[in-house]
Amino acid sequence: MKKLVVLTGAGISAESGIPTFRDSGGLWEGFRVEDVASPEGWQRNPALVLDFYNQRRKKALEVKPNRGHEILAELERHFTVVVVTQNVDNLHERAGSTHVIHLHGSLFESRSTKDERLVYPIEGWELNPGDACEQGSQLRPNIVWFGEQVPLMEVAAMHAQEADLFLVVGTSLVVYPAAGLINYVRYDTPKYVIDPNLPEVANRKFLKMIEEKASTGMEKIRQELLDLQ
Ligand code: APR
């Protein structure tokens, strides 16, 4: 089977009811990014950060995958699909995708503030002050914050290099290194970008832009992808 690699961003979850980041005036649900998504914000006010992600987690549990997620999952019948997502929700998995790389971490995992190798699943929606790892240190959300390394970028880049088809869905392509993933794709690999507000992409060779929402855009190109399998 040919390999289909897909980079997704907040836009693919928009039709499920999760607001994107940059469509909301630079604030995330009324919070400043540096207060809730940076190591400095965590140092200043861990309770605020924990509560912010508790609310995001609660919301993520209330919503459902949409047609965009579902079509990507269905494509596993025809391709070896690797989903590289910047999203911290679990809608790809809930739609049935089996190989999902969470570049920016997951809402549904916590990790130790003492030893980053200690990662735990979060049952339910709450992670609270006082919740500790096995060594007694406070747990934090296992999310990649601004200014932190993106440890899964290397493996994502390896998949991108191997892609026979490459798809970008619902991302403004402004946050690096994720936005640079397309640069690892072979130049003659067919590439598609689906977004109602198309982002800037430098190299437009073998690239098709589809100015649509994730659900309708995925419906539109599904047959074209199947013809290339
Ligand atoms: N379908 C597809 N795309 C959509 C839809 C939709 N229904 N609605 C909006 N979009 C598009 C927007 O046009 C925009 O290009 O989704 C994109 C969302 O962009 P951002 O809000 O910047 O989200 P994203 O690219 O995922 O952000 C990257 O930045 O804030 C950090 O760590 C956070 O992972 C996030 C990263």
Short mmCIF file of C-alpha atoms and ligand atoms in Angstrom, two decimals:
data_model
loop_
_atom_site.label_atom_id
_atom_site.label_comp_id
_atom_site.label_asym_id
_atom_site.label_seq_id
_atom_site.Cartn_x
_atom_site.Cartn_y
_atom_site.Cartn_z
CA MET A 1 0.00 0.00 0.00
CA LYS A 2 1.15 3.53 -0.69
CA LYS A 3 1.92 5.80 2.22
CA LEU A 4 -0.33 8.76 2.91
CA VAL A 5 1.01 11.24 5.47
CA VAL A 6 -1.35 13.91 6.80
CA LEU A 7 -0.48 17.01 8.82
CA THR A 8 -3.52 18.31 10.71
CA GLY A 9 -4.14 21.38 12.84
CA ALA A 10 -6.91 22.99 14.84
CA GLY A 11 -9.02 23.49 11.69
CA ILE A 12 -9.86 19.79 11.39
CA SER A 13 -11.52 19.88 14.82
CA ALA A 14 -13.33 23.19 14.21
CA GLU A 15 -16.46 21.52 12.81
CA SER A 16 -16.59 19.37 15.94
CA GLY A 17 -16.94 22.56 17.99
CA ILE A 18 -13.37 23.12 19.23
CA PRO A 19 -12.33 26.69 18.40
CA THR A 20 -9.09 27.19 16.46
CA PHE A 21 -6.32 29.32 17.98
CA ARG A 22 -5.67 32.10 15.53
CA ASP A 23 -9.28 32.70 14.51
CA SER A 24 -9.99 33.96 18.04
CA GLY A 25 -8.06 37.22 18.20
CA GLY A 26 -4.85 35.88 19.74
CA LEU A 27 -6.59 34.72 22.92
CA TRP A 28 -7.33 31.13 23.80
CA GLU A 29 -10.73 31.12 25.43
CA GLY A 30 -9.90 34.51 26.92
CA PHE A 31 -6.41 33.60 28.16
CA ARG A 32 -3.08 34.90 26.99
CA VAL A 33 -1.02 32.16 25.35
CA GLU A 34 2.04 32.98 27.46
CA ASP A 35 0.03 32.53 30.67
CA VAL A 36 -1.33 29.07 29.89
CA ALA A 37 1.04 27.51 27.36
CA SER A 38 4.59 28.30 28.40
CA PRO A 39 7.00 27.03 31.07
CA GLU A 40 7.05 30.56 32.55
CA GLY A 41 3.25 30.61 32.85
CA TRP A 42 3.40 27.25 34.61
CA GLN A 43 6.02 28.57 37.07
CA ARG A 44 3.90 31.64 37.81
CA ASN A 45 0.55 29.94 38.27
CA PRO A 46 0.30 26.16 37.92
CA ALA A 47 -3.29 26.10 39.23
CA LEU A 48 -4.42 28.41 36.42
CA VAL A 49 -2.65 26.25 33.81
CA LEU A 50 -4.12 23.02 35.21
CA ASP A 51 -7.59 24.52 35.20
CA PHE A 52 -7.18 25.82 31.65
CA TYR A 53 -6.33 22.34 30.37
CA ASN A 54 -9.05 20.77 32.53
CA GLN A 55 -11.58 22.92 30.69
CA ARG A 56 -10.07 22.00 27.31
CA ARG A 57 -10.15 18.30 28.25
CA LYS A 58 -13.75 18.52 29.42
CA LYS A 59 -14.74 20.16 26.14
CA ALA A 60 -12.81 17.57 24.09
CA LEU A 61 -14.73 14.79 25.82
CA GLU A 62 -18.07 16.43 25.01
CA VAL A 63 -17.52 16.75 21.25
CA LYS A 64 -17.43 14.16 18.48
CA PRO A 65 -15.19 13.54 15.48
CA ASN A 66 -16.51 15.03 12.22
CA ARG A 67 -16.48 13.87 8.58
CA GLY A 68 -12.93 15.15 8.12
CA HIS A 69 -11.58 12.87 10.86
CA GLU A 70 -13.76 10.00 9.66
CA ILE A 71 -12.63 10.11 6.03
CA LEU A 72 -8.99 10.09 7.15
CA ALA A 73 -9.70 7.00 9.25
CA GLU A 74 -11.53 5.30 6.35
CA LEU A 75 -8.54 5.88 4.07
CA GLU A 76 -6.64 3.28 6.14
CA ARG A 77 -8.43 0.65 4.04
CA HIS A 78 -6.53 1.88 0.98
CA PHE A 79 -3.30 3.43 2.26
CA THR A 80 -0.79 3.17 5.05
CA VAL A 81 -1.90 6.37 6.77
CA VAL A 82 0.20 8.31 9.26
CA VAL A 83 -1.58 11.26 10.87
CA VAL A 84 0.78 13.89 12.27
CA THR A 85 -1.39 16.22 14.30
CA GLN A 86 -0.70 19.45 16.14
CA ASN A 87 -3.95 18.91 18.02
CA VAL A 88 -4.02 17.76 21.61
CA ASP A 89 -7.56 16.38 21.40
CA ASN A 90 -8.16 12.69 20.63
CA LEU A 91 -10.68 13.05 17.80
CA HIS A 92 -8.49 11.28 15.22
CA GLU A 93 -8.25 8.21 17.45
CA ARG A 94 -11.95 8.31 18.24
CA ALA A 95 -12.72 8.41 14.50
CA GLY A 96 -10.66 5.24 14.09
CA SER A 97 -7.21 6.41 12.97
CA THR A 98 -4.66 3.93 14.32
CA HIS A 99 -1.36 5.72 13.68
CA VAL A 100 -1.48 9.23 15.14
CA ILE A 101 1.60 11.23 16.11
CA HIS A 102 0.74 14.03 18.55
CA LEU A 103 3.48 16.55 17.81
CA HIS A 104 2.28 18.95 20.51
CA GLY A 105 1.34 16.31 23.07
CA SER A 106 -1.99 15.10 24.38
CA LEU A 107 -4.67 16.45 26.67
CA PHE A 108 -5.20 12.92 27.93
CA GLU A 109 -1.73 12.39 29.34
CA SER A 110 0.06 13.87 32.33
CA ARG A 111 3.75 13.84 33.00
CA SER A 112 6.06 14.31 35.93
CA THR A 113 7.66 17.72 36.47
CA LYS A 114 10.70 15.91 37.89
CA ASP A 115 11.30 13.22 35.26
CA GLU A 116 9.77 13.83 31.82
CA ARG A 117 9.92 10.10 31.01
CA LEU A 118 7.16 9.49 33.56
CA VAL A 119 3.97 9.85 31.50
CA TYR A 120 0.52 8.67 32.62
CA PRO A 121 -2.93 8.47 31.05
CA ILE A 122 -5.52 10.86 32.48
CA GLU A 123 -8.85 9.22 33.23
CA GLY A 124 -11.75 11.68 33.16
CA TRP A 125 -11.12 15.40 32.77
CA GLU A 126 -9.32 16.64 35.87
CA LEU A 127 -5.66 17.07 36.72
CA ASN A 128 -5.32 19.00 39.97
CA PRO A 129 -2.75 20.66 42.23
CA GLY A 130 -1.42 17.88 44.45
CA ASP A 131 -1.70 15.14 41.81
CA ALA A 132 1.77 13.64 41.88
CA CYS A 133 3.96 11.21 39.95
CA GLU A 134 5.37 8.06 41.57
CA GLN A 135 8.30 10.14 42.83
CA GLY A 136 6.05 12.64 44.53
CA SER A 137 6.37 15.56 42.09
CA GLN A 138 3.44 17.56 40.73
CA LEU A 139 2.04 16.29 37.43
CA ARG A 140 1.63 18.69 34.49
CA PRO A 141 -0.26 18.23 31.21
CA ASN A 142 1.88 16.30 28.68
CA ILE A 143 1.65 19.18 26.22
CA VAL A 144 4.45 20.85 24.29
CA TRP A 145 4.40 24.49 25.32
CA PHE A 146 5.90 27.46 23.50
CA GLY A 147 9.66 27.43 23.96
CA GLU A 148 9.81 23.65 24.52
CA GLN A 149 11.33 20.95 22.32
CA VAL A 150 9.12 18.97 19.94
CA PRO A 151 10.52 15.48 20.54
CA LEU A 152 8.36 13.71 17.94
CA MET A 153 9.39 16.03 15.09
CA GLU A 154 12.19 13.70 14.03
CA VAL A 155 9.96 10.67 13.60
CA ALA A 156 7.32 12.81 11.87
CA ALA A 157 9.97 14.09 9.43
CA MET A 158 11.00 10.52 8.66
CA HIS A 159 7.41 9.65 7.72
CA ALA A 160 7.11 12.81 5.63
CA GLN A 161 10.22 11.81 3.66
CA GLU A 162 8.63 8.44 2.91
CA ALA A 163 5.24 9.85 1.86
CA ASP A 164 3.77 8.87 -1.52
CA LEU A 165 0.98 11.38 -0.91
CA PHE A 166 0.97 14.30 1.52
CA LEU A 167 -2.01 16.16 2.88
CA VAL A 168 -2.27 19.29 5.05
CA VAL A 169 -5.63 19.95 6.70
CA GLY A 170 -6.68 22.92 8.85
CA THR A 171 -3.47 24.55 9.96
CA SER A 172 -2.27 28.12 9.56
CA LEU A 173 1.30 26.78 9.15
CA VAL A 174 2.79 29.47 11.34
CA VAL A 175 4.14 27.41 14.24
CA TYR A 176 7.51 25.73 13.72
CA PRO A 177 8.88 23.12 13.53
CA ALA A 178 5.50 21.56 12.61
CA ALA A 179 4.94 24.01 9.75
CA GLY A 180 8.22 22.86 8.18
CA LEU A 181 7.12 19.24 7.83
CA ILE A 182 6.15 19.76 4.18
CA ASN A 183 9.80 20.59 3.41
CA TYR A 184 10.77 16.97 4.13
CA VAL A 185 8.35 15.59 1.54
CA ARG A 186 9.90 14.48 -1.81
CA TYR A 187 9.47 17.25 -4.36
CA ASP A 188 7.45 15.11 -6.80
CA THR A 189 5.08 13.70 -4.16
CA PRO A 190 1.52 14.96 -4.80
CA LYS A 191 0.56 17.41 -2.03
CA TYR A 192 -2.85 18.79 -1.04
CA VAL A 193 -3.74 21.63 1.31
CA ILE A 194 -7.33 21.86 2.59
CA ASP A 195 -8.30 25.04 4.45
CA PRO A 196 -11.06 27.66 4.05
CA ASN A 197 -8.36 30.36 4.47
CA LEU A 198 -5.46 28.91 2.54
CA PRO A 199 -2.10 29.32 4.30
CA GLU A 200 1.10 30.44 2.58
CA VAL A 201 3.13 27.55 1.17
CA ALA A 202 6.48 28.39 -0.39
CA ASN A 203 6.98 25.49 -2.80
CA ARG A 204 3.88 25.02 -4.92
CA LYS A 205 5.17 22.29 -7.22
CA PHE A 206 2.92 19.23 -7.23
CA LEU A 207 0.68 21.09 -4.79
CA LYS A 208 -3.09 21.44 -5.00
CA MET A 209 -4.90 24.00 -2.82
CA ILE A 210 -8.49 23.23 -1.85
CA GLU A 211 -10.25 26.23 -0.31
CA GLU A 212 -12.80 24.30 1.74
CA LYS A 213 -13.59 23.23 5.25
CA ALA A 214 -12.08 19.93 6.35
CA SER A 215 -15.27 17.89 5.87
CA THR A 216 -16.19 19.10 2.37
CA GLY A 217 -12.55 19.32 1.28
CA MET A 218 -11.89 15.72 2.31
CA GLU A 219 -15.05 14.56 0.50
CA LYS A 220 -13.87 16.39 -2.62
CA ILE A 221 -10.42 14.84 -2.80
CA ARG A 222 -11.27 11.37 -1.52
CA GLN A 223 -11.86 9.93 -5.00
CA GLU A 224 -8.76 11.64 -6.37
CA LEU A 225 -6.68 10.01 -3.63
CA LEU A 226 -8.24 6.61 -4.28
CA ASP A 227 -7.39 6.93 -7.97
CA LEU A 228 -3.74 7.36 -6.97
CA GLN A 229 -3.56 4.32 -4.67
N1 APR B 1 -11.78 23.14 8.27
C1 APR B 1 -10.45 23.28 7.95
N2 APR B 1 -9.70 24.30 8.36
C2 APR B 1 -10.28 25.24 9.10
C3 APR B 1 -11.64 25.21 9.47
C4 APR B 1 -12.41 24.09 9.01
N3 APR B 1 -13.71 23.94 9.29
N4 APR B 1 -11.92 26.30 10.23
C5 APR B 1 -10.76 26.99 10.33
N5 APR B 1 -9.77 26.37 9.66
C6 APR B 1 -8.36 26.75 9.49
C7 APR B 1 -8.03 28.22 9.63
O1 APR B 1 -8.27 28.87 8.38
C8 APR B 1 -6.56 28.18 9.97
O2 APR B 1 -5.74 28.14 8.81
O3 APR B 1 -7.61 26.12 10.52
C9 APR B 1 -6.41 26.85 10.72
C10 APR B 1 -6.22 27.00 12.21
O4 APR B 1 -5.01 27.65 12.46
P1 APR B 1 -4.48 27.85 13.95
O5 APR B 1 -5.58 28.39 14.80
O6 APR B 1 -3.24 28.67 13.85
O7 APR B 1 -4.15 26.37 14.45
P2 APR B 1 -2.88 25.48 14.19
O8 APR B 1 -2.29 25.74 12.85
O9 APR B 1 -3.27 24.09 14.53
O10 APR B 1 -1.88 26.02 15.30
C11 APR B 1 -0.65 25.39 15.44
O11 APR B 1 -0.07 26.67 17.37
O12 APR B 1 -1.20 27.65 19.02
C12 APR B 1 -0.29 26.67 18.76
O13 APR B 1 0.29 24.62 19.74
C13 APR B 1 -0.78 25.30 19.14
O14 APR B 1 -0.92 23.26 17.84
C14 APR B 1 -1.14 24.66 17.82
C15 APR B 1 -0.20 25.36 16.87
#
